[in-house]
Amino acid sequence: MEPTSKLAASLIQRAQSLSAEHLALQRSLDTQFDSVKAKRAGELQRVAAALSAWQTSQSAIRELQSMVDQDQDQDLASIAREELESEQAKLQALEKNLSASLTPRHPFAPMPCMIEFRPGPGGLEGRYFTDSLFKMYKGLCVRRGYTANVLKYEMSDAAGDQSSSAGENPLQEAILEVQDPGAYDIFRSEAGMHRVQRIPSTESKGRVHTSAVAVWVLPSFPESGTSPASEMSDDLDSDFYVNPQEVKVETMRARGAGGQHVNKTESAIRMTHIPTGTTVSMQDHRSQQRNREDAWKLLRSRIASQRAEQREEEAAKLRNSVLSQTQITRGDKIRTYNYNQDRCTDHRAGVDVHNLPDVLEGGDTLDRVMDAAREWLVGKEIEGVIAEEETKLKGKKQK
């Protein structure tokens, strides 16, 4: 009796094909080293290892099932039955691992990242909750030991905008840079609209208000310098390359809090990428050079993200598959934080957690939500791989 598997036949075929390619490359490398072949073999290693573990587990299940079916020794059959249950649970985990190994790794996955926060609909309440989300991810980084740098933290200077009773600032825009390699892969599933439902401290009739915050995750290029001069030496084919001649740079006086420094020196920087109309501004530092460097860093990250998004959209259209459903846009309401019900819901993964204060402190409860969101995203990517493989098989049959 063959072990039941939830894996699509097209996924198994893809895994077997890639594993065979890995074996052929290894044999070739044993004879003569080649850097291109070695790189490809390294990329396929996780597929080959995942397939091997899955096949080993299937063999173990077949053997244990045979012992149970023979039923010659009741004690032996009972032991085999217990081991069979354990091995079947293990097989499910190995199937998930094999499926995930077949998804193409995002090109920005190994990079650090920038997390952008901007208030959406909701007025002052939206600005307050933007600050809460900023502190949530900052707290998560502290707890996990990530190296996080506040690249931008700009409060609203609208009349009447003061801190909330809970100590939230009226945040207009913030950018948190997580400098650890692989941070982009960790946080990429957090991009989208985060919705909050709560009673504002200024609400006299106890009505629940709904506000939203846009969170976006950009790749951050790991480098020692981000001056315009370094831009000239970049790889022209890189997503991060920005031609300085296509960027309009303006200096201006900083606005907002800052004491005597404000309005006396032109330290604030605004950069506009003329071909795309992308604009960034930076005024957090008193040094114009520091603001200039951070503005360049942010501009090139936004441009790189835009270029990658365009490629993904084009690829999804060409394949006409479910891949387009994994495209996360700034308009997607991905998560709700409900204060009255002490609940956080991720709408994509369909997961609810309670203990909202722990979530907003960046605690362990937030890990559960983020893990579920990442699992959902990988699941969608697996669906895309299946659709792509089935399209290939149909094409071969038609020929």
mmCIF file of C-alpha atoms in Angstrom:
data_model
loop_
_atom_site.group_PDB
_atom_site.id
_atom_site.type_symbol
_atom_site.label_atom_id
_atom_site.label_comp_id
_atom_site.label_asym_id
_atom_site.label_seq_id
_atom_site.Cartn_x
_atom_site.Cartn_y
_atom_site.Cartn_z
ATOM 1 C CA MET A 1 0.000 0.000 0.000
ATOM 2 C CA GLU A 2 1.492 3.327 -1.099
ATOM 3 C CA PRO A 3 1.621 6.140 1.511
ATOM 4 C CA THR A 4 -0.955 8.835 0.808
ATOM 5 C CA SER A 5 0.628 12.097 -0.282
ATOM 6 C CA LYS A 6 -0.920 15.550 -0.558
ATOM 7 C CA LEU A 7 1.775 16.653 -2.993
ATOM 8 C CA ALA A 8 0.633 17.414 -6.532
ATOM 9 C CA ALA A 9 2.055 15.046 -9.137
ATOM 10 C CA SER A 10 3.517 18.023 -11.011
ATOM 11 C CA LEU A 11 5.466 19.058 -7.889
ATOM 12 C CA ILE A 12 6.904 15.578 -7.440
ATOM 13 C CA GLN A 13 7.936 15.496 -11.112
ATOM 14 C CA ARG A 14 9.596 18.898 -10.771
ATOM 15 C CA ALA A 15 11.457 17.766 -7.650
ATOM 16 C CA GLN A 16 12.641 14.568 -9.335
ATOM 17 C CA SER A 17 13.822 16.505 -12.388
ATOM 18 C CA LEU A 18 15.754 19.053 -10.331
ATOM 19 C CA SER A 19 17.215 16.337 -8.097
ATOM 20 C CA ALA A 20 18.429 14.442 -11.175
ATOM 21 C CA GLU A 21 20.017 17.644 -12.457
ATOM 22 C CA HIS A 22 21.724 18.108 -9.065
ATOM 23 C CA LEU A 23 23.124 14.554 -9.186
ATOM 24 C CA ALA A 24 24.460 15.057 -12.732
ATOM 25 C CA LEU A 25 26.122 18.320 -11.719
ATOM 26 C CA GLN A 26 27.731 16.696 -8.669
ATOM 27 C CA ARG A 27 29.173 13.907 -10.831
ATOM 28 C CA SER A 28 30.514 16.465 -13.277
ATOM 29 C CA LEU A 29 32.058 18.521 -10.460
ATOM 30 C CA ASP A 30 33.756 15.407 -9.056
ATOM 31 C CA THR A 31 35.641 15.182 -12.370
ATOM 32 C CA GLN A 32 36.331 18.886 -12.947
ATOM 33 C CA PHE A 33 35.382 21.990 -10.957
ATOM 34 C CA ASP A 34 33.320 24.635 -12.688
ATOM 35 C CA SER A 35 32.104 27.730 -10.796
ATOM 36 C CA VAL A 36 28.847 28.049 -12.783
ATOM 37 C CA LYS A 37 27.965 24.386 -12.239
ATOM 38 C CA ALA A 38 28.931 24.640 -8.559
ATOM 39 C CA LYS A 39 26.604 27.616 -8.083
ATOM 40 C CA ARG A 40 23.721 25.799 -9.763
ATOM 41 C CA ALA A 41 24.379 22.661 -7.697
ATOM 42 C CA GLY A 42 24.260 24.793 -4.556
ATOM 43 C CA GLU A 43 20.895 26.236 -5.597
ATOM 44 C CA LEU A 44 19.476 22.733 -6.152
ATOM 45 C CA GLN A 45 20.901 21.252 -2.949
ATOM 46 C CA ARG A 46 17.859 22.089 -0.819
ATOM 47 C CA VAL A 47 15.504 20.433 -3.361
ATOM 48 C CA ALA A 48 17.634 17.291 -3.559
ATOM 49 C CA ALA A 49 17.905 17.040 0.245
ATOM 50 C CA ALA A 50 14.172 17.655 0.754
ATOM 51 C CA LEU A 51 13.227 15.040 -1.868
ATOM 52 C CA SER A 52 15.620 12.479 -0.366
ATOM 53 C CA ALA A 53 14.165 12.978 3.144
ATOM 54 C CA TRP A 54 10.612 12.705 1.787
ATOM 55 C CA GLN A 55 11.419 9.487 -0.122
ATOM 56 C CA THR A 56 13.120 7.981 2.963
ATOM 57 C CA SER A 57 10.021 8.727 5.043
ATOM 58 C CA GLN A 58 7.773 7.146 2.406
ATOM 59 C CA SER A 59 9.911 3.984 2.438
ATOM 60 C CA ALA A 60 9.696 3.832 6.236
ATOM 61 C CA ILE A 61 5.892 4.168 6.087
ATOM 62 C CA ARG A 62 5.623 1.356 3.522
ATOM 63 C CA GLU A 63 7.711 -0.923 5.740
ATOM 64 C CA LEU A 64 5.743 -0.089 8.905
ATOM 65 C CA GLN A 65 2.423 -0.471 7.089
ATOM 66 C CA SER A 66 3.519 -3.926 5.940
ATOM 67 C CA MET A 67 4.294 -4.910 9.546
ATOM 68 C CA VAL A 68 0.862 -3.701 10.687
ATOM 69 C CA ASP A 69 -0.961 -5.499 7.837
ATOM 70 C CA GLN A 70 0.792 -8.839 8.407
ATOM 71 C CA ASP A 71 -0.509 -8.878 11.997
ATOM 72 C CA GLN A 72 1.544 -11.994 12.915
ATOM 73 C CA ASP A 73 2.673 -10.606 16.254
ATOM 74 C CA GLN A 74 0.176 -8.395 18.098
ATOM 75 C CA ASP A 75 2.853 -6.666 20.219
ATOM 76 C CA LEU A 76 5.046 -6.015 17.189
ATOM 77 C CA ALA A 77 2.063 -4.756 15.198
ATOM 78 C CA SER A 78 1.089 -2.406 18.052
ATOM 79 C CA ILE A 79 4.596 -0.924 18.167
ATOM 80 C CA ALA A 80 4.629 -0.588 14.372
ATOM 81 C CA ARG A 81 1.230 1.166 14.495
ATOM 82 C CA GLU A 82 2.556 3.783 16.943
ATOM 83 C CA GLU A 83 5.676 4.336 14.858
ATOM 84 C CA LEU A 84 3.519 4.564 11.732
ATOM 85 C CA GLU A 85 1.468 7.430 13.218
ATOM 86 C CA SER A 86 4.656 9.264 14.155
ATOM 87 C CA GLU A 87 6.188 8.744 10.703
ATOM 88 C CA GLN A 88 2.996 9.913 8.951
ATOM 89 C CA ALA A 89 3.090 13.162 10.945
ATOM 90 C CA LYS A 90 6.749 13.527 9.992
ATOM 91 C CA LEU A 91 5.870 12.958 6.327
ATOM 92 C CA GLN A 92 3.441 15.896 6.391
ATOM 93 C CA ALA A 93 6.206 18.203 7.634
ATOM 94 C CA LEU A 94 8.589 16.851 4.991
ATOM 95 C CA GLU A 95 5.980 17.474 2.273
ATOM 96 C CA LYS A 96 5.722 21.115 3.347
ATOM 97 C CA ASN A 97 9.497 21.406 3.306
ATOM 98 C CA LEU A 98 9.742 19.809 -0.153
ATOM 99 C CA SER A 99 7.028 22.113 -1.538
ATOM 100 C CA ALA A 100 8.743 25.189 -0.110
ATOM 101 C CA SER A 101 12.108 24.117 -1.534
ATOM 102 C CA LEU A 102 10.595 24.177 -5.037
ATOM 103 C CA THR A 103 9.501 27.822 -4.846
ATOM 104 C CA PRO A 104 11.926 30.231 -6.509
ATOM 105 C CA ARG A 105 13.743 32.273 -3.899
ATOM 106 C CA HIS A 106 12.902 35.970 -4.054
ATOM 107 C CA PRO A 107 15.858 37.887 -5.548
ATOM 108 C CA PHE A 108 15.878 40.268 -2.559
ATOM 109 C CA ALA A 109 15.482 37.495 0.059
ATOM 110 C CA PRO A 110 19.071 37.577 1.374
ATOM 111 C CA MET A 111 19.127 41.376 1.724
ATOM 112 C CA PRO A 112 18.503 43.728 4.642
ATOM 113 C CA CYS A 113 15.280 45.722 4.376
ATOM 114 C CA MET A 114 13.526 49.010 5.050
ATOM 115 C CA ILE A 115 10.050 49.014 6.593
ATOM 116 C CA GLU A 116 8.036 52.114 5.653
ATOM 117 C CA PHE A 117 5.103 53.342 7.730
ATOM 118 C CA ARG A 118 2.511 55.854 6.512
ATOM 119 C CA PRO A 119 -0.940 56.688 7.886
ATOM 120 C CA GLY A 120 -3.866 55.816 5.664
ATOM 121 C CA PRO A 121 -7.509 56.855 6.090
ATOM 122 C CA GLY A 122 -8.416 57.804 9.654
ATOM 123 C CA GLY A 123 -6.969 61.240 10.321
ATOM 124 C CA LEU A 124 -5.224 61.739 13.650
ATOM 125 C CA GLU A 125 -6.098 58.214 14.822
ATOM 126 C CA GLY A 126 -4.306 56.837 11.747
ATOM 127 C CA ARG A 127 -1.191 58.855 12.613
ATOM 128 C CA TYR A 128 -1.281 57.587 16.201
ATOM 129 C CA PHE A 129 -1.555 53.964 15.138
ATOM 130 C CA THR A 130 1.277 54.447 12.627
ATOM 131 C CA ASP A 131 3.464 55.196 15.657
ATOM 132 C CA SER A 132 2.154 52.074 17.438
ATOM 133 C CA LEU A 133 3.072 49.842 14.481
ATOM 134 C CA PHE A 134 6.496 51.481 14.193
ATOM 135 C CA LYS A 135 7.132 50.741 17.898
ATOM 136 C CA MET A 136 5.772 47.193 17.441
ATOM 137 C CA TYR A 137 8.297 46.244 14.776
ATOM 138 C CA LYS A 138 11.071 48.103 16.569
ATOM 139 C CA GLY A 139 10.257 46.093 19.722
ATOM 140 C CA LEU A 140 10.298 42.874 17.697
ATOM 141 C CA CYS A 141 13.760 43.729 16.370
ATOM 142 C CA VAL A 142 15.056 44.399 19.889
ATOM 143 C CA ARG A 143 13.641 41.104 21.191
ATOM 144 C CA ARG A 144 15.076 39.088 18.300
ATOM 145 C CA GLY A 145 18.429 40.852 18.460
ATOM 146 C CA TYR A 146 18.224 42.415 14.992
ATOM 147 C CA THR A 147 20.256 45.511 14.178
ATOM 148 C CA ALA A 148 17.646 48.170 13.444
ATOM 149 C CA ASN A 149 18.290 51.776 12.483
ATOM 150 C CA VAL A 150 15.663 54.538 12.439
ATOM 151 C CA LEU A 151 16.174 56.051 9.007
ATOM 152 C CA LYS A 152 13.243 58.450 9.225
ATOM 153 C CA TYR A 153 10.789 59.513 11.942
ATOM 154 C CA GLU A 154 8.707 62.503 10.906
ATOM 155 C CA MET A 155 5.754 63.703 12.948
ATOM 156 C CA SER A 156 2.796 65.627 11.588
ATOM 157 C CA ASP A 157 2.938 69.375 12.166
ATOM 158 C CA ALA A 158 -0.799 69.853 11.658
ATOM 159 C CA ALA A 159 -2.515 72.170 14.115
ATOM 160 C CA GLY A 160 -3.804 70.319 17.155
ATOM 161 C CA ASP A 161 -1.750 67.172 16.563
ATOM 162 C CA GLN A 162 -0.447 66.196 19.986
ATOM 163 C CA SER A 163 0.551 62.909 21.564
ATOM 164 C CA SER A 164 -2.290 60.564 22.493
ATOM 165 C CA SER A 165 -3.167 59.587 26.069
ATOM 166 C CA ALA A 166 -1.329 56.305 25.398
ATOM 167 C CA GLY A 167 1.850 58.201 24.448
ATOM 168 C CA GLU A 168 1.513 57.710 20.676
ATOM 169 C CA ASN A 169 3.016 60.432 18.498
ATOM 170 C CA PRO A 170 1.143 61.796 15.431
ATOM 171 C CA LEU A 171 3.486 60.104 12.992
ATOM 172 C CA GLN A 172 3.425 61.227 9.368
ATOM 173 C CA GLU A 173 6.111 58.908 8.002
ATOM 174 C CA ALA A 174 8.734 56.580 9.441
ATOM 175 C CA ILE A 175 11.306 54.202 8.016
ATOM 176 C CA LEU A 176 12.944 51.455 10.039
ATOM 177 C CA GLU A 177 15.978 49.842 8.434
ATOM 178 C CA VAL A 178 16.683 46.255 9.546
ATOM 179 C CA GLN A 179 20.317 45.734 8.644
ATOM 180 C CA ASP A 180 20.567 41.965 9.154
ATOM 181 C CA PRO A 181 21.043 39.830 6.000
ATOM 182 C CA GLY A 182 17.809 38.022 5.155
ATOM 183 C CA ALA A 183 15.609 40.635 6.847
ATOM 184 C CA TYR A 184 13.714 41.236 3.596
ATOM 185 C CA ASP A 185 12.602 37.594 3.488
ATOM 186 C CA ILE A 186 11.496 37.756 7.137
ATOM 187 C CA PHE A 187 9.414 40.923 6.786
ATOM 188 C CA ARG A 188 8.181 40.815 3.158
ATOM 189 C CA SER A 189 4.856 39.216 4.144
ATOM 190 C CA GLU A 190 4.125 42.209 6.439
ATOM 191 C CA ALA A 191 3.525 44.564 3.499
ATOM 192 C CA GLY A 192 0.002 45.918 3.027
ATOM 193 C CA MET A 193 -2.681 47.868 4.859
ATOM 194 C CA HIS A 194 -2.880 47.293 8.623
ATOM 195 C CA ARG A 195 -6.292 48.218 10.039
ATOM 196 C CA VAL A 196 -7.046 49.258 13.624
ATOM 197 C CA GLN A 197 -10.460 49.256 15.311
ATOM 198 C CA ARG A 198 -10.674 51.027 18.667
ATOM 199 C CA ILE A 199 -12.320 53.819 20.619
ATOM 200 C CA PRO A 200 -10.179 56.967 20.375
ATOM 201 C CA SER A 201 -9.346 58.762 23.631
ATOM 202 C CA THR A 202 -11.087 61.843 22.192
ATOM 203 C CA GLU A 203 -14.335 59.934 21.485
ATOM 204 C CA SER A 204 -16.995 61.022 23.985
ATOM 205 C CA LYS A 205 -19.756 58.621 22.916
ATOM 206 C CA GLY A 206 -17.689 55.434 22.986
ATOM 207 C CA ARG A 207 -17.889 54.759 19.267
ATOM 208 C CA VAL A 208 -15.340 52.463 17.625
ATOM 209 C CA HIS A 209 -13.296 54.130 14.872
ATOM 210 C CA THR A 210 -11.520 52.336 12.040
ATOM 211 C CA SER A 211 -8.193 53.624 10.734
ATOM 212 C CA ALA A 212 -5.517 52.164 8.489
ATOM 213 C CA VAL A 213 -1.745 52.296 8.152
ATOM 214 C CA ALA A 214 0.243 51.459 5.026
ATOM 215 C CA VAL A 215 3.287 49.301 5.723
ATOM 216 C CA TRP A 216 5.686 48.649 2.886
ATOM 217 C CA VAL A 217 8.851 46.546 2.825
ATOM 218 C CA LEU A 218 11.738 47.544 0.558
ATOM 219 C CA PRO A 219 15.047 45.802 -0.060
ATOM 220 C CA SER A 220 18.041 47.654 1.360
ATOM 221 C CA PHE A 221 21.304 47.286 -0.514
ATOM 222 C CA PRO A 222 24.086 46.273 1.936
ATOM 223 C CA GLU A 223 26.968 48.640 1.391
ATOM 224 C CA SER A 224 29.402 50.908 3.217
ATOM 225 C CA GLY A 225 28.550 54.098 1.366
ATOM 226 C CA THR A 226 25.573 55.551 -0.446
ATOM 227 C CA SER A 227 26.958 58.783 -1.821
ATOM 228 C CA PRO A 228 26.132 59.867 -5.374
ATOM 229 C CA ALA A 229 29.716 59.043 -6.341
ATOM 230 C CA SER A 230 29.193 55.393 -5.444
ATOM 231 C CA GLU A 231 26.135 55.338 -7.698
ATOM 232 C CA MET A 232 28.389 55.916 -10.728
ATOM 233 C CA SER A 233 30.345 52.735 -10.051
ATOM 234 C CA ASP A 234 27.252 50.532 -9.631
ATOM 235 C CA ASP A 235 26.405 47.673 -11.921
ATOM 236 C CA LEU A 236 24.240 49.196 -14.661
ATOM 237 C CA ASP A 237 22.103 46.028 -14.729
ATOM 238 C CA SER A 238 21.405 46.159 -10.999
ATOM 239 C CA ASP A 239 17.878 46.961 -9.800
ATOM 240 C CA PHE A 240 19.525 49.396 -7.411
ATOM 241 C CA TYR A 241 21.339 51.426 -10.053
ATOM 242 C CA VAL A 242 20.112 55.011 -10.315
ATOM 243 C CA ASN A 243 21.765 57.417 -12.735
ATOM 244 C CA PRO A 244 22.558 60.623 -10.777
ATOM 245 C CA GLN A 245 21.946 62.637 -13.958
ATOM 246 C CA GLU A 246 18.291 61.518 -13.840
ATOM 247 C CA VAL A 247 17.812 62.744 -10.274
ATOM 248 C CA LYS A 248 16.798 66.277 -9.322
ATOM 249 C CA VAL A 249 18.264 67.221 -5.924
ATOM 250 C CA GLU A 250 16.839 70.119 -3.912
ATOM 251 C CA THR A 251 17.989 71.499 -0.569
ATOM 252 C CA MET A 252 15.617 73.287 1.793
ATOM 253 C CA ARG A 253 15.206 74.306 5.379
ATOM 254 C CA ALA A 254 14.012 71.647 7.784
ATOM 255 C CA ARG A 255 10.564 72.073 9.277
ATOM 256 C CA GLY A 256 9.041 70.926 12.581
ATOM 257 C CA ALA A 257 10.710 70.396 15.939
ATOM 258 C CA GLY A 258 14.420 71.077 16.169
ATOM 259 C CA GLY A 259 15.005 74.213 18.196
ATOM 260 C CA GLN A 260 17.336 76.895 16.897
ATOM 261 C CA HIS A 261 18.584 74.685 14.073
ATOM 262 C CA VAL A 262 15.251 74.772 12.211
ATOM 263 C CA ASN A 263 14.951 77.342 9.413
ATOM 264 C CA LYS A 264 18.564 78.501 9.804
ATOM 265 C CA THR A 265 20.401 76.010 7.588
ATOM 266 C CA GLU A 266 19.280 74.208 4.449
ATOM 267 C CA SER A 267 19.939 70.687 5.705
ATOM 268 C CA ALA A 268 16.771 69.018 4.373
ATOM 269 C CA ILE A 269 17.078 67.138 1.076
ATOM 270 C CA ARG A 270 14.456 66.244 -1.529
ATOM 271 C CA MET A 271 15.322 63.970 -4.455
ATOM 272 C CA THR A 272 13.147 63.283 -7.488
ATOM 273 C CA HIS A 273 13.848 60.467 -9.936
ATOM 274 C CA ILE A 274 12.715 62.178 -13.144
ATOM 275 C CA PRO A 275 11.912 59.063 -15.275
ATOM 276 C CA THR A 276 9.535 57.579 -12.670
ATOM 277 C CA GLY A 277 8.534 60.656 -10.680
ATOM 278 C CA THR A 278 9.607 58.924 -7.454
ATOM 279 C CA THR A 279 10.296 61.494 -4.738
ATOM 280 C CA VAL A 280 11.964 61.088 -1.349
ATOM 281 C CA SER A 281 12.711 63.674 1.313
ATOM 282 C CA MET A 282 14.947 63.487 4.361
ATOM 283 C CA GLN A 283 15.410 65.987 7.187
ATOM 284 C CA ASP A 284 16.015 63.854 10.276
ATOM 285 C CA HIS A 285 19.678 64.826 10.626
ATOM 286 C CA ARG A 286 21.281 68.227 11.115
ATOM 287 C CA SER A 287 23.968 67.269 8.627
ATOM 288 C CA GLN A 288 22.973 67.896 5.016
ATOM 289 C CA GLN A 289 25.441 65.188 3.901
ATOM 290 C CA ARG A 290 23.838 62.585 6.184
ATOM 291 C CA ASN A 291 20.364 63.485 4.915
ATOM 292 C CA ARG A 292 21.682 63.284 1.341
ATOM 293 C CA GLU A 293 23.155 59.812 1.908
ATOM 294 C CA ASP A 294 19.969 58.493 3.512
ATOM 295 C CA ALA A 295 17.848 60.000 0.728
ATOM 296 C CA TRP A 296 19.972 58.213 -1.888
ATOM 297 C CA LYS A 297 19.631 54.954 0.022
ATOM 298 C CA LEU A 298 15.852 55.274 0.190
ATOM 299 C CA LEU A 299 15.485 56.392 -3.430
ATOM 300 C CA ARG A 300 17.424 53.471 -4.837
ATOM 301 C CA SER A 301 15.501 51.010 -2.639
ATOM 302 C CA ARG A 302 12.159 52.343 -3.873
ATOM 303 C CA ILE A 303 13.324 52.203 -7.494
ATOM 304 C CA ALA A 304 14.608 48.626 -7.042
ATOM 305 C CA SER A 305 11.300 47.565 -5.508
ATOM 306 C CA GLN A 306 9.329 49.142 -8.361
ATOM 307 C CA ARG A 307 11.451 47.350 -10.964
ATOM 308 C CA ALA A 308 10.989 43.984 -9.237
ATOM 309 C CA GLU A 309 7.216 44.525 -8.939
ATOM 310 C CA GLN A 310 6.988 45.284 -12.669
ATOM 311 C CA ARG A 311 8.830 42.062 -13.510
ATOM 312 C CA GLU A 312 6.558 40.022 -11.234
ATOM 313 C CA GLU A 313 3.431 41.539 -12.786
ATOM 314 C CA GLU A 314 4.681 40.837 -16.306
ATOM 315 C CA ALA A 315 5.618 37.252 -15.402
ATOM 316 C CA ALA A 316 2.201 36.649 -13.852
ATOM 317 C CA LYS A 317 0.445 37.944 -16.971
ATOM 318 C CA LEU A 318 2.577 35.768 -19.240
ATOM 319 C CA ARG A 319 1.891 32.622 -17.230
ATOM 320 C CA ASN A 320 -1.786 33.480 -16.674
ATOM 321 C CA SER A 321 -1.602 31.606 -13.366
ATOM 322 C CA VAL A 322 -2.477 32.061 -9.704
ATOM 323 C CA LEU A 323 0.870 33.788 -9.241
ATOM 324 C CA SER A 324 -0.884 37.118 -9.730
ATOM 325 C CA GLN A 325 -2.819 36.459 -6.526
ATOM 326 C CA THR A 326 0.361 36.601 -4.452
ATOM 327 C CA GLN A 327 1.038 40.156 -5.569
ATOM 328 C CA ILE A 328 0.714 42.306 -2.471
ATOM 329 C CA THR A 329 -0.341 45.888 -3.064
ATOM 330 C CA ARG A 330 -0.584 48.880 -0.805
ATOM 331 C CA GLY A 331 -4.380 48.658 -0.951
ATOM 332 C CA ASP A 332 -4.694 45.151 0.514
ATOM 333 C CA LYS A 333 -6.093 45.086 4.061
ATOM 334 C CA ILE A 334 -3.987 42.269 5.396
ATOM 335 C CA ARG A 335 -4.485 42.539 9.155
ATOM 336 C CA THR A 336 -6.837 43.979 11.777
ATOM 337 C CA TYR A 337 -5.954 44.999 15.328
ATOM 338 C CA ASN A 338 -9.181 45.109 17.362
ATOM 339 C CA TYR A 339 -8.664 46.709 20.775
ATOM 340 C CA ASN A 340 -12.159 46.023 22.198
ATOM 341 C CA GLN A 341 -11.890 42.302 21.451
ATOM 342 C CA ASP A 342 -8.194 42.064 22.398
ATOM 343 C CA ARG A 343 -7.648 40.419 19.026
ATOM 344 C CA CYS A 344 -5.281 40.517 16.058
ATOM 345 C CA THR A 345 -6.469 38.887 12.825
ATOM 346 C CA ASP A 346 -4.417 38.161 9.715
ATOM 347 C CA HIS A 347 -6.997 37.985 6.935
ATOM 348 C CA ARG A 348 -4.756 36.157 4.445
ATOM 349 C CA ALA A 349 -3.753 33.302 6.739
ATOM 350 C CA GLY A 350 -7.145 33.274 8.510
ATOM 351 C CA VAL A 351 -5.489 33.305 11.935
ATOM 352 C CA ASP A 352 -6.755 34.998 15.112
ATOM 353 C CA VAL A 353 -4.637 35.625 18.198
ATOM 354 C CA HIS A 354 -5.494 37.326 21.463
ATOM 355 C CA ASN A 355 -3.300 39.243 23.919
ATOM 356 C CA LEU A 356 -3.132 42.330 21.706
ATOM 357 C CA PRO A 357 -0.811 44.224 24.111
ATOM 358 C CA ASP A 358 1.840 41.516 23.579
ATOM 359 C CA VAL A 359 1.392 41.784 19.804
ATOM 360 C CA LEU A 360 1.883 45.563 19.904
ATOM 361 C CA GLU A 361 4.967 45.187 22.088
ATOM 362 C CA GLY A 362 6.525 42.950 19.410
ATOM 363 C CA GLY A 363 6.216 39.910 21.671
ATOM 364 C CA ASP A 364 5.920 36.176 21.051
ATOM 365 C CA THR A 365 2.259 36.506 20.044
ATOM 366 C CA LEU A 366 3.318 38.626 17.052
ATOM 367 C CA ASP A 367 5.620 35.774 15.989
ATOM 368 C CA ARG A 368 2.578 33.511 15.595
ATOM 369 C CA VAL A 369 0.862 36.025 13.313
ATOM 370 C CA MET A 370 3.972 36.667 11.209
ATOM 371 C CA ASP A 371 4.746 32.935 10.890
ATOM 372 C CA ALA A 372 1.193 32.280 9.670
ATOM 373 C CA ALA A 373 1.446 35.127 7.143
ATOM 374 C CA ARG A 374 4.747 33.815 5.789
ATOM 375 C CA GLU A 375 3.323 30.293 5.547
ATOM 376 C CA TRP A 376 0.366 31.702 3.582
ATOM 377 C CA LEU A 377 2.704 33.518 1.214
ATOM 378 C CA VAL A 378 4.811 30.401 0.621
ATOM 379 C CA GLY A 379 1.584 28.441 0.021
ATOM 380 C CA LYS A 380 0.553 30.919 -2.680
ATOM 381 C CA GLU A 381 4.004 30.652 -4.263
ATOM 382 C CA ILE A 382 3.670 26.856 -4.268
ATOM 383 C CA GLU A 383 0.325 27.207 -6.060
ATOM 384 C CA GLY A 384 2.151 29.298 -8.640
ATOM 385 C CA VAL A 385 4.794 26.597 -9.147
ATOM 386 C CA ILE A 386 2.068 23.948 -9.590
ATOM 387 C CA ALA A 387 0.243 26.113 -12.133
ATOM 388 C CA GLU A 388 3.486 26.722 -14.021
ATOM 389 C CA GLU A 389 4.369 23.014 -14.099
ATOM 390 C CA GLU A 390 0.896 22.023 -15.255
ATOM 391 C CA THR A 391 1.075 24.630 -18.024
ATOM 392 C CA LYS A 392 4.379 23.102 -19.163
ATOM 393 C CA LEU A 393 2.912 19.583 -19.145
ATOM 394 C CA LYS A 394 -0.100 20.712 -21.225
ATOM 395 C CA GLY A 395 2.256 22.350 -23.701
ATOM 396 C CA LYS A 396 4.258 19.133 -24.080
ATOM 397 C CA LYS A 397 1.115 17.056 -24.621
ATOM 398 C CA GLN A 398 -0.154 19.441 -27.307
ATOM 399 C CA LYS A 399 3.135 19.096 -29.183
#
